[in-house]
XYZ file of C-alpha atoms in Angstrom:
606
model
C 4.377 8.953 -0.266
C 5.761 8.075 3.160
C 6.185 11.590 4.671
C 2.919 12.848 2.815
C 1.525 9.928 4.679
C 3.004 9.997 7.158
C 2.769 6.572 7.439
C 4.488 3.204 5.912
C 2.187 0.872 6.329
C 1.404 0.684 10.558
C -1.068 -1.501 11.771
C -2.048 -3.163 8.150
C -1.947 -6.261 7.368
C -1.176 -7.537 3.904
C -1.759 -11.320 2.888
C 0.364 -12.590 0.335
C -1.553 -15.622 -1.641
C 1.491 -17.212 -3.557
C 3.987 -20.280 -3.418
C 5.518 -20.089 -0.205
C 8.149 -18.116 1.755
C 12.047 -18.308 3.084
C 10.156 -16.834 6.621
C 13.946 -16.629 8.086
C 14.891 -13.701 5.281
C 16.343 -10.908 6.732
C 13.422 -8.876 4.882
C 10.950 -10.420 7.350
C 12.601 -9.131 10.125
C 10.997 -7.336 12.570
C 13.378 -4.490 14.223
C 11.293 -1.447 14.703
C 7.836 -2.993 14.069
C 4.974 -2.836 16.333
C 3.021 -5.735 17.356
C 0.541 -6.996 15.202
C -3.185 -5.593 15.700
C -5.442 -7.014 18.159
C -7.881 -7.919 15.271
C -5.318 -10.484 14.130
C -6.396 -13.781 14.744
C -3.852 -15.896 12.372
C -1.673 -19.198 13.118
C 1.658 -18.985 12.555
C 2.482 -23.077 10.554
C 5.721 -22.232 8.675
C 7.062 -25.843 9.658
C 8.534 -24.708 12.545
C 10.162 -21.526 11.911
C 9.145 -18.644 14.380
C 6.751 -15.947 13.538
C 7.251 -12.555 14.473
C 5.951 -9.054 14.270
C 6.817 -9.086 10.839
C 5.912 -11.914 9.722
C 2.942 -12.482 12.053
C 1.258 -15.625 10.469
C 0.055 -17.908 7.804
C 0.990 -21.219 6.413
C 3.739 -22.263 3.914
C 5.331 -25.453 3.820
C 7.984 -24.751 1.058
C 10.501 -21.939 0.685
C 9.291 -20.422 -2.496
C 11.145 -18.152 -4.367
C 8.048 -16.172 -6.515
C 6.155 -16.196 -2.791
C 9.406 -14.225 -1.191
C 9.981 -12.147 -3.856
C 6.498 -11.053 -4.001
C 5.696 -10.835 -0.391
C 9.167 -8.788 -0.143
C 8.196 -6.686 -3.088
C 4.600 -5.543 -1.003
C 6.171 -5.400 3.179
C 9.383 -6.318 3.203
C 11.504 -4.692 5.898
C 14.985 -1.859 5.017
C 17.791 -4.155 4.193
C 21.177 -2.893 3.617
C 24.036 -3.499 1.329
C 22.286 -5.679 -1.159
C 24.088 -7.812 -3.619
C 22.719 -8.699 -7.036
C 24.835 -10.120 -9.947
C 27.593 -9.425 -7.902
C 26.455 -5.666 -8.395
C 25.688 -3.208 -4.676
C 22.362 -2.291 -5.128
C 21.346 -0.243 -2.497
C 18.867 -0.555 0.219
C 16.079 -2.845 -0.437
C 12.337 -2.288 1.239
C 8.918 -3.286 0.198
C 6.457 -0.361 -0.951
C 4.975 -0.841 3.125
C 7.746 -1.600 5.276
C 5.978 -1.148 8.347
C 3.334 -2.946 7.645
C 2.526 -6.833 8.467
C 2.493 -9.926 6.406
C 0.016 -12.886 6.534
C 1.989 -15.679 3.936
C -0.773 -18.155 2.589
C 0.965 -21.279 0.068
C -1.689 -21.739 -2.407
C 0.940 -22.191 -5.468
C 2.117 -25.601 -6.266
C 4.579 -26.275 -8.855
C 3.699 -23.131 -11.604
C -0.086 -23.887 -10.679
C -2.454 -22.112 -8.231
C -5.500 -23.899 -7.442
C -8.662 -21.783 -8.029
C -10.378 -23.423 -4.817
C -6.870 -23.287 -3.058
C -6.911 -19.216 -3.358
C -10.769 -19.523 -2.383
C -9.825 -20.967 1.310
C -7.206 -18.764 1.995
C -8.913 -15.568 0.677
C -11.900 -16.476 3.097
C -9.551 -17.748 5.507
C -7.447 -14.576 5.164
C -10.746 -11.944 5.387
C -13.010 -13.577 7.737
C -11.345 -15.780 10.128
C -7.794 -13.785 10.341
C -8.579 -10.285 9.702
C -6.559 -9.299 7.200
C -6.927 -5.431 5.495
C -4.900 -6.550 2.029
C -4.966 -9.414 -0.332
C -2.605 -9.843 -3.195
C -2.823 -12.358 -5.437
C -0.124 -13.030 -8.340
C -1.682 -15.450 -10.554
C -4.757 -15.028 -12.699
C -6.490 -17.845 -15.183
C -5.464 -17.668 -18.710
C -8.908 -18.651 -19.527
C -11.570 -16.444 -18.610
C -15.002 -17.486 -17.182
C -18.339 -16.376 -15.748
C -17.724 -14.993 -12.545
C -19.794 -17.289 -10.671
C -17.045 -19.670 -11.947
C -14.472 -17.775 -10.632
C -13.884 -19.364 -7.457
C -11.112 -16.475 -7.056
C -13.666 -13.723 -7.963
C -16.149 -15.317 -5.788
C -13.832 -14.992 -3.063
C -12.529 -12.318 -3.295
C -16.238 -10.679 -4.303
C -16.642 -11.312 -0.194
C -13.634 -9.853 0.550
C -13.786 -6.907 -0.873
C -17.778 -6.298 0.448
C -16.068 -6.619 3.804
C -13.565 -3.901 3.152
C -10.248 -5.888 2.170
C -8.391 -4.472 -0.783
C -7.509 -7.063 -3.325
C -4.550 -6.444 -5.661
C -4.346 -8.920 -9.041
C -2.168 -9.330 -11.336
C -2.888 -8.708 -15.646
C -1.484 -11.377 -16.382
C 1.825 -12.333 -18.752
C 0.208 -13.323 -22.046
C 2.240 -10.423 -24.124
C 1.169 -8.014 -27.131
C -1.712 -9.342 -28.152
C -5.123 -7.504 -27.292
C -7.818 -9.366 -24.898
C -5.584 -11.074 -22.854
C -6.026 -9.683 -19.536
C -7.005 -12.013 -16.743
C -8.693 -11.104 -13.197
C -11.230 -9.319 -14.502
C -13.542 -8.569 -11.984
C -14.742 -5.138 -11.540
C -14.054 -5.520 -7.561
C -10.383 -5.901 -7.848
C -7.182 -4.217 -8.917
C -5.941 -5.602 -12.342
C -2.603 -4.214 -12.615
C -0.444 -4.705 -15.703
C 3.710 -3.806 -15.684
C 5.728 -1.442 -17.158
C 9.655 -1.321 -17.240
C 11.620 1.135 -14.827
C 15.097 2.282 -15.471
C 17.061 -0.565 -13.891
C 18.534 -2.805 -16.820
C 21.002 -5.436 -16.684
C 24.047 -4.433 -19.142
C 25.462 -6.264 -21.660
C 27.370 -3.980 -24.053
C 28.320 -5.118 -28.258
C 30.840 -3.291 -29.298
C 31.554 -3.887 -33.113
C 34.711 -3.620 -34.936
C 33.729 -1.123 -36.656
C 33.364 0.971 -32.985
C 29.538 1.334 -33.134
C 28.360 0.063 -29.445
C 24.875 -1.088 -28.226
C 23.248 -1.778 -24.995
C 21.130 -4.929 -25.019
C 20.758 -6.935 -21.678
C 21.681 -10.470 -19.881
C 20.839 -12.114 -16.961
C 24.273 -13.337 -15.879
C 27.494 -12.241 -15.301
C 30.178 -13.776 -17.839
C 33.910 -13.420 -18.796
C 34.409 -10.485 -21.476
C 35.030 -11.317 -25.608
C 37.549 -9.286 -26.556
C 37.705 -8.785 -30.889
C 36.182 -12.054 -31.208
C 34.660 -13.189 -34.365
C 31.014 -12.680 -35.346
C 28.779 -14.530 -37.688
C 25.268 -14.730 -38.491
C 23.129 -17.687 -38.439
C 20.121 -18.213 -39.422
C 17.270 -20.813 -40.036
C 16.322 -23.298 -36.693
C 19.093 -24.811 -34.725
C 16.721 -28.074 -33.777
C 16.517 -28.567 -37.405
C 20.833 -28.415 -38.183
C 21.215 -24.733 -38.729
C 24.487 -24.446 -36.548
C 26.014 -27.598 -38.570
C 26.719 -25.528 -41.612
C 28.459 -22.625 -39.590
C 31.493 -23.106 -38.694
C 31.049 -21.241 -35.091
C 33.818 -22.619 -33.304
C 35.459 -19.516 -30.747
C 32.951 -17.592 -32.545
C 29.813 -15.087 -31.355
C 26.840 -16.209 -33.059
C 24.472 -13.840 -34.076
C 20.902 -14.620 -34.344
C 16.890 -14.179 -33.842
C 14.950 -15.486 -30.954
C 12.525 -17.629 -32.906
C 13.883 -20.514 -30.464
C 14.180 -20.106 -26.818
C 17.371 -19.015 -25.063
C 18.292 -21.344 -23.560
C 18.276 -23.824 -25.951
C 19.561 -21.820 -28.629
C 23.086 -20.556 -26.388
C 23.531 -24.205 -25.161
C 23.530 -25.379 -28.411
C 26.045 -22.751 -29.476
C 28.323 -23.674 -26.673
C 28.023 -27.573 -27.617
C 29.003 -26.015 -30.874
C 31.637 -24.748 -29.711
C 30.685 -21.007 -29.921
C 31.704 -18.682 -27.113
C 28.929 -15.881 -27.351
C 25.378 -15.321 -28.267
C 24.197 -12.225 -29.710
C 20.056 -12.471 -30.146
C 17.415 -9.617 -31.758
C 14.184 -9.093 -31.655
C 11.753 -9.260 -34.699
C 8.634 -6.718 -35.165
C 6.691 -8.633 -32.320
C 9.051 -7.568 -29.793
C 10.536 -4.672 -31.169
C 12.419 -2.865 -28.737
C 12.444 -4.878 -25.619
C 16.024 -6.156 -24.305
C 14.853 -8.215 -21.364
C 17.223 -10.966 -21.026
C 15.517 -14.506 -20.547
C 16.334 -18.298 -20.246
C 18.927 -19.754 -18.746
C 22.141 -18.763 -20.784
C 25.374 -20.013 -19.745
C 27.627 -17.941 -22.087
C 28.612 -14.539 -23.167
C 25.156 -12.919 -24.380
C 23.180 -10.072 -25.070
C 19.444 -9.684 -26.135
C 19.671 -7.105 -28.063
C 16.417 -4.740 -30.175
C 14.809 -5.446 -33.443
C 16.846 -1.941 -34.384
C 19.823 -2.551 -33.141
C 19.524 -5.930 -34.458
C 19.220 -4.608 -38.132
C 22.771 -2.372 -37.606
C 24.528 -5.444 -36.497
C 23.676 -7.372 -38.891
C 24.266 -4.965 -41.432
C 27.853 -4.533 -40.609
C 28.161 -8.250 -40.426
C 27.291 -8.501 -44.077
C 29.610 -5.341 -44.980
C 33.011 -6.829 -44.344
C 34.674 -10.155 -44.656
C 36.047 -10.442 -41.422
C 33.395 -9.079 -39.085
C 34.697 -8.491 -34.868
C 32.576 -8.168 -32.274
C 33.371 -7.806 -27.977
C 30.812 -8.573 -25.248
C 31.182 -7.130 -22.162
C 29.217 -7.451 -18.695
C 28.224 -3.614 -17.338
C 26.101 -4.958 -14.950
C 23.054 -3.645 -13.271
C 22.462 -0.423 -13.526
C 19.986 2.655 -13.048
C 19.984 4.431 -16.160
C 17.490 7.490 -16.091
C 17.789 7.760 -19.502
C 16.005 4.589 -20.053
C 12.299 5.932 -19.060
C 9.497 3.048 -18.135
C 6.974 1.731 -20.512
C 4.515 -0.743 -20.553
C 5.925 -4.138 -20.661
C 6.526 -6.561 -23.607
C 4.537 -9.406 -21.154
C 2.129 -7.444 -19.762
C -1.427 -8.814 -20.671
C -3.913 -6.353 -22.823
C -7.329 -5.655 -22.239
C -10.107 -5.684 -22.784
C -11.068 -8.390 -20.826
C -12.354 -11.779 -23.304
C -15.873 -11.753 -21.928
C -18.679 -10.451 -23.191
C -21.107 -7.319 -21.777
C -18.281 -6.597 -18.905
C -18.175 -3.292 -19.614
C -15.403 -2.449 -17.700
C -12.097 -1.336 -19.137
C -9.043 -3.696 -17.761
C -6.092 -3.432 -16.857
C -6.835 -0.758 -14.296
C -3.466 0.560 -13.564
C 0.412 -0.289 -14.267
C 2.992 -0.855 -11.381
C 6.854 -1.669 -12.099
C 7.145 -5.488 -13.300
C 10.803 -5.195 -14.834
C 13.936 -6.329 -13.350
C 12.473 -6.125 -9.483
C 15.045 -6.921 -7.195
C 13.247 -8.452 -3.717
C 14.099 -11.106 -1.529
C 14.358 -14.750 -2.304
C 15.497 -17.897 -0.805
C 19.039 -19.028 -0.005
C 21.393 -19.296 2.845
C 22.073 -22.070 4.747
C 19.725 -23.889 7.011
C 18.919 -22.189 9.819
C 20.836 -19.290 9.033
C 18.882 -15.711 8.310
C 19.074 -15.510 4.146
C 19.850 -12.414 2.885
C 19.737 -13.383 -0.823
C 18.105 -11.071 -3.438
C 17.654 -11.643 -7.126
C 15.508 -9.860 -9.966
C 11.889 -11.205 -11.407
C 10.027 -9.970 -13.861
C 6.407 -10.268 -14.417
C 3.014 -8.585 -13.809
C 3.146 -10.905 -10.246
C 6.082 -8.206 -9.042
C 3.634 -5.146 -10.367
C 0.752 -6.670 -8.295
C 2.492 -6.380 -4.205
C 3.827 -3.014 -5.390
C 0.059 -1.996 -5.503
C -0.455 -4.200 -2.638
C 2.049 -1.966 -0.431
C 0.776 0.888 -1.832
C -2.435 0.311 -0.871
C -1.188 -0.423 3.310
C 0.368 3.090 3.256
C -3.642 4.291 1.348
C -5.074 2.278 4.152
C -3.093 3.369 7.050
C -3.498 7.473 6.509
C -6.953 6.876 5.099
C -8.934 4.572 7.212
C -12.208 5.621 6.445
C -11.754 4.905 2.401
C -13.507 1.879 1.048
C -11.953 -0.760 -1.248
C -13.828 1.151 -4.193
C -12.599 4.552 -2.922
C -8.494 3.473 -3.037
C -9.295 2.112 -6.348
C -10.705 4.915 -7.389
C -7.757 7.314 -5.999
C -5.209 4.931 -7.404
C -6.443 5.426 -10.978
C -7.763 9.023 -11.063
C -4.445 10.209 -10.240
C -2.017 7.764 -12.237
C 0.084 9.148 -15.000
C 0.011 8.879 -18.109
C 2.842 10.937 -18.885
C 6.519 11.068 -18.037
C 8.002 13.842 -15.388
C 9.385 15.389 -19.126
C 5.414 15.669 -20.415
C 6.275 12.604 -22.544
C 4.082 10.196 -23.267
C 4.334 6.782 -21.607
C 4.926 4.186 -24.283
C 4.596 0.572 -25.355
C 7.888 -1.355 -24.668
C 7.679 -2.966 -27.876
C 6.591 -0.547 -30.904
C 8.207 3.016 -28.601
C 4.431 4.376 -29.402
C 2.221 5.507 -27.001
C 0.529 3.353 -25.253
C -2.681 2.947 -25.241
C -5.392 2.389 -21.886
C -5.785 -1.298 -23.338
C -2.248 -1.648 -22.425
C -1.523 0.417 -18.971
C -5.069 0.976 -17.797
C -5.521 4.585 -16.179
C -1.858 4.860 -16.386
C 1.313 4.319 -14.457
C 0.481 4.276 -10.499
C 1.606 7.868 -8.474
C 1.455 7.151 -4.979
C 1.775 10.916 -3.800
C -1.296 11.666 -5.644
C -3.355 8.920 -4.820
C -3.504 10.159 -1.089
C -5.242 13.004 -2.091
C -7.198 12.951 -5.173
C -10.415 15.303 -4.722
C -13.099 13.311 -6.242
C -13.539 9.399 -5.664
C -15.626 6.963 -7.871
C -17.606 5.043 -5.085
C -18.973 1.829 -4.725
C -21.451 -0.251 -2.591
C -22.256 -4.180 -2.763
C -25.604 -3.034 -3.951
C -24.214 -1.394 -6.593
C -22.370 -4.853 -7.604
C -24.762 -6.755 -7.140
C -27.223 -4.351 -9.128
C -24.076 -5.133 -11.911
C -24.056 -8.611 -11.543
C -27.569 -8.776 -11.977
C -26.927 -7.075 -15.272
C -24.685 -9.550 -17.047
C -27.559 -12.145 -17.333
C -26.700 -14.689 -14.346
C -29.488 -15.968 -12.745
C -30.078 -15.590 -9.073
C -28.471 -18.736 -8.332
C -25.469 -18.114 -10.131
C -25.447 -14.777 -8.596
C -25.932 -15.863 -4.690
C -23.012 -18.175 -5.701
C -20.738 -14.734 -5.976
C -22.131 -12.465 -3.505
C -22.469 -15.647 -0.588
C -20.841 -13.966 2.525
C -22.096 -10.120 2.587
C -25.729 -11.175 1.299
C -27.551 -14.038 0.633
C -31.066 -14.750 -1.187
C -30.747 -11.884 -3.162
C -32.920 -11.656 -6.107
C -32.214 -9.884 -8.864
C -35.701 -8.885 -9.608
C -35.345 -6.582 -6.327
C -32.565 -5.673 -6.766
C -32.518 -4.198 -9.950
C -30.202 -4.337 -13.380
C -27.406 -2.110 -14.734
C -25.455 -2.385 -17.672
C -21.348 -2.535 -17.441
C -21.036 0.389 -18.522
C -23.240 2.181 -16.009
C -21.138 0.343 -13.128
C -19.731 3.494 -11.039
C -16.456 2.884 -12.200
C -12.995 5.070 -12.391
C -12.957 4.394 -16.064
C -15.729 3.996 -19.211
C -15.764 1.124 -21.853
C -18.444 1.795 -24.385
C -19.401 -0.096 -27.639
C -20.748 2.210 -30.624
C -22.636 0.220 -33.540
C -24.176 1.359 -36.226
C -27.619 0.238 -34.766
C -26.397 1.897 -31.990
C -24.654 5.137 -32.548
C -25.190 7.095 -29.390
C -24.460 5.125 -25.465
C -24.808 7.072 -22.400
C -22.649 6.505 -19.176
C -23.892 7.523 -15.793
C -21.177 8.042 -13.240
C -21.285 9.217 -9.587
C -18.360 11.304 -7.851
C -17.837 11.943 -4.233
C -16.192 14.913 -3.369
C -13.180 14.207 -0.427
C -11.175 17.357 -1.422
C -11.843 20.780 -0.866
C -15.474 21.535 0.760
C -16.605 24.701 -1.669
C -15.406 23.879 -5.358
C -15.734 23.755 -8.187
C -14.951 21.046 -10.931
C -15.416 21.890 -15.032
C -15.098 18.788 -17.155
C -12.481 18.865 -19.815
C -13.045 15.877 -22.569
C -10.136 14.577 -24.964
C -12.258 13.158 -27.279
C -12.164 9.633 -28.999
C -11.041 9.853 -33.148
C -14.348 10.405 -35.013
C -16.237 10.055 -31.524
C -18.581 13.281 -30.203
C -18.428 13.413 -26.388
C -21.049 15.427 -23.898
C -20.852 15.789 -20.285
C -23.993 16.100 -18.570
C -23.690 18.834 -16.842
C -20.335 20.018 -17.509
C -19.829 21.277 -14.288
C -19.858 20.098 -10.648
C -20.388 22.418 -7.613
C -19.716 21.430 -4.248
C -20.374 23.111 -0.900
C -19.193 19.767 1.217
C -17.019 17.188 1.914
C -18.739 14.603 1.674
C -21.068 15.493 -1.492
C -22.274 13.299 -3.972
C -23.094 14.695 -7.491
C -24.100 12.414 -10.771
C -23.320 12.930 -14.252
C -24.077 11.671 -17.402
C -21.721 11.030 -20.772
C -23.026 10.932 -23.884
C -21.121 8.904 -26.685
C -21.831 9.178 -30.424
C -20.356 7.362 -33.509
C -19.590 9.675 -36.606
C -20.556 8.287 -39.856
C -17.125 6.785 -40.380
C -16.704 3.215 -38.703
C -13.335 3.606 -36.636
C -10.139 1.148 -36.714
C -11.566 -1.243 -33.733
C -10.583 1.093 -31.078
C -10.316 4.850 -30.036
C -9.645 6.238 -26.588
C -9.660 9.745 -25.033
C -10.198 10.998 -21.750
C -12.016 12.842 -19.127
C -10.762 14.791 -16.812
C -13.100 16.961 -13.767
C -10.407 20.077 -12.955
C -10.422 22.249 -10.105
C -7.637 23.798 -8.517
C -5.200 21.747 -7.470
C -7.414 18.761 -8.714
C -6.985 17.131 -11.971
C -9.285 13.751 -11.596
C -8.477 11.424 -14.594
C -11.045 8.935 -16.112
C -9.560 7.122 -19.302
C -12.012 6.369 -22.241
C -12.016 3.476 -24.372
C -14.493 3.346 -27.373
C -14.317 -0.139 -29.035
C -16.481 -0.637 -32.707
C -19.188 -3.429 -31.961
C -18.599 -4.156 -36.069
C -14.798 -4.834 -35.629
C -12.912 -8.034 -34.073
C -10.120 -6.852 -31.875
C -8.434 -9.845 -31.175
């Protein structure tokens, strides 16, 4: 993306809303930068340490390490020779090394106050002039929007053309769990990527697995295996003798508690698998102080079953360390939060996009006082997925100036994939199926693409207010989200649309048997190729009939606008809660990408 862009970032400012930063990391550094733009009107209160053209400003009173990893993760400068797990990793850079970083603390011991992120997004938009906002932390507990003192914010923000990147949210497998669900931001959700941490099993009986840990530990050679089961707060481990033993087990406790309990045991390893609900995720988590290996449900089974096959069963641990294996191809993480979002008459399908959220190695504090940190470490979480769209989006913003918030969205999703570079399908960490848009949203992000992806999905505040309007607030509730770009607006002027009208990248639609057929109307803008022409090509929804009104677009500008209209209808047959399918507008070079989500206003998906 940077030499199609030609660009990493210049000139663009990215604010960081988070827990605080190490500002004297050498990833803040500054060696090749150019000063920030004259539009930047930021303090610089980092409790004495210096700002620079990096760093250029903010305010952070603690050295936090989720703030520096994410901030890192989004801007952080080329660092050389990193050190992880005592492993050489490479070169570390954030997705916009070029660009600046504005660091606001609005985290505070795990929490994020809602009116904390309100100040500094205003703060950040317009009184410093900032271009980016991302924000990694979301409310488990979705509410109206006009009690969304983050969506109200950032509603403001985005009107004034700053980007704001969310996170999905880490409430795991189950459907309608996404948070930051407002139609004017990114939601991005996480996927793996092929970096693991290795711990290797090998079994007496030669047959070796890969599961992972977090820490480095001294190898088990031949040692001793045994299986227990039942919980270890209620006395499991007391009837196993485990003493200079590996204990195999499940992970209905945590890990931590379940390996310290082992070594107070006496054991000397942990081996733990997965049951059905995290299938084949091997993650390591917890603080685990001995040998140790989280290991998959499958690979679970096979060890146990040659546990139970001989008398004296042998197994050896050994630390690999971190690793890129290409082999391991990404999927959609076993945290990530589903959609669709828990609120009624949204219409919108969430999350909108994946970014990598595994094993992200970035910056975080250490060092001695006063001396330049150059400490790195790995986090997981849809908070590291969020600044890689962040970055992403400085390097959009930088070679295309002229796009709107809407309009990066837009190219962002019509051009992620949804396939691997093989033509495989991207898949759900835990079950190895495919996964579905509820999970990764349009797909997993292809910065390339997303600088030039021939049609665009635009938006205007009228058209979000018009939106707004349409989910039932009344006008005071509504001037209470759209305060800064307009005020007094009435929604009797203004007009009503439903969700699913909302010019959006993506379509949500709810089929009934009352109602069997649902139109979408959807507006593209075409930035590609003046004379073309685009033919729509549907993948339709299981026992769904899809017709696109007209089928085919002809442009003779840049520029040109041109609406369409899809019609939805239900078959006889209820379906299974939800289908999904796609549309795609083709021309040329040009494959633009809408996902399609059908849920069955009968069924309960959550």
């Amino acid at each position: 993306m940077w030499a199609a862009a030609r660009s990493m970032g210049e000139g663009i400012i990215v604010a960081v809303l988070d827990n605080g930063i190490d500002p004297r990391h050498v990833s803040y550094a500054d060696v090749g930068m150019p000063p920030p733009p004259a539009k930047w009107r930021g303090k610089c209160e980092f409790g004495g340490a210096p700002c620079n053209k990096k760093l250029i400003g903010g305010r952070s009173q603690t050295a936090g390490e989720h703030g520096t990893h994410t901030s890192s993760t989004a801007v952080g400068a080329f660092v050389s020779d990193v050190q992880v797990l005592r492993s050489s990793v490479g070169t570390a850079s954030g997705m916009a090394p070029r660009a600046h970083l504005a660091s606001y603390e609005v985290c505070f011991e795990d929490t994020c106050p809602s009116t904390k992120q309100l100040i500094a997004i205003e703060q950040g938009a317009f009184v410093d002039g900032v271009d980016v906002i991302s924000i990694s932390a979301g409310d488990d507990t979705q509410k109206p929007f006009y009690k969304d003192l983050t969506a109200v914010g950032s509603f403001s923000a985005v009107m004034s053309g700053v980007f704001v990147s969310t996170s999905a949210g880490n409430a795991g497998s189950d459907l309608g769990t996404v948070t930051n669900c407002a139609p004017w931001v990114l939601t991005v959700a996480a996927s793996t990527m092929t970096r693991r941490v290795i711990s290797t099993v090998k079994l007496g009986n030669g047959l070796v697995f890969q599961g992972e840990a977090n820490r480095r530990y001294k190898a088990l050679k031949a040692t001793p295996i045994v299986y227990v089961s039942g919980v270890f707060e209620n006395g499991a481990l007391k009837a196993v003798d485990v003493r200079g033993k590996i204990v195999l087990c499940d992970r209905s406790e945590g890990p931590t508690m379940r390996s310290e309990m082992v070594r107070a045991a006496g054991g000397v390893g942990i081996i733990m698998f997965n049951d059905e609900t995290e299938g084949a995720a091997t993650r390591a988590m917890g603080n685990v102080t001995i040998a140790a290996a989280r290991v998959s449900q499958a690979d679970g089974a096979k060890i146990m079953a040659y546990v139970n096959s001989t008398a004296n069963p042998t197994a050896s641990l050994y630390f690999t360390g971190v690793v890129l294996d290409p082999a391991f191809q990404p999927a959609i993480a076993e945290y990530s939060s589903r959609g669709p979002c828990n609120m009624s008459n949204l219409g919108v399908l969430k999350p909108d996009i994946t970014g990598p959220g595994t094993n992200i190695i970035a910056a975080v504090p250490g060092g001695s006082a006063g001396v330049p940190s150059r400490t790195f470490d790995m986090l997981s979480g849809t908070s590291m997925a969020a600044p890689h769209l962040s970055g992403i989006t400085a390097v959009l913003k930088r070679a295309r100036p002229g796009w709107s918030p809407s309009a990066i969205r837009s190219a962002l999703m019509t051009t992620a994939d949804v396939t691997h570079q093989d033509g495989t399908p991207i898949t759900d960490e835990i079950t190895g199926k495919p996964a579905s848009h509820l999970l990764m949203g349009s797909g997993m992000v292809n910065p390339t693409k997303a600088l030039d992806p021939g049609l665009i999905y635009d938006l205007t505040t009228n058209d979000y207010l018009r939106y707004i309007c349409g989910l039932g607030y009344n006008d005071s509730f509504v001037n209470d989200i759209i305060a800064q770009p307009l005020r007094n607006a009435s929604c009797a002027t203004s007009g009503k649309i439903e969700g699913k009208d909302l010019n959006y990248p993506s379509f949500l639609v709810t089929l009934t048997p009352a109602a069997p057929v649902v139109e979408a109307k959807r507006t593209v803008t075409n930035i590609g190729e003046a004379v073309s022409v685009y033919t729509a090509e549907v993948v339709a929804p299981n026992t769904v009939a899809v017709e696109v009104v007209p089928p085919r677009l002809q442009f003779s500008t840049v520029n040109q606008k041109m609406d369409f209209t899809v019609r939805f209808r239900r078959a006889a047959n209820p379906f299974n809660g939800t289908v999904e399918g796609s549309l795609r507008w083709v021309s040329g070079k040009y494959s633009v990408r809408s996902p399609i989500v059908v849920l069955d206003g009968t069924l309960k998906l959550v």
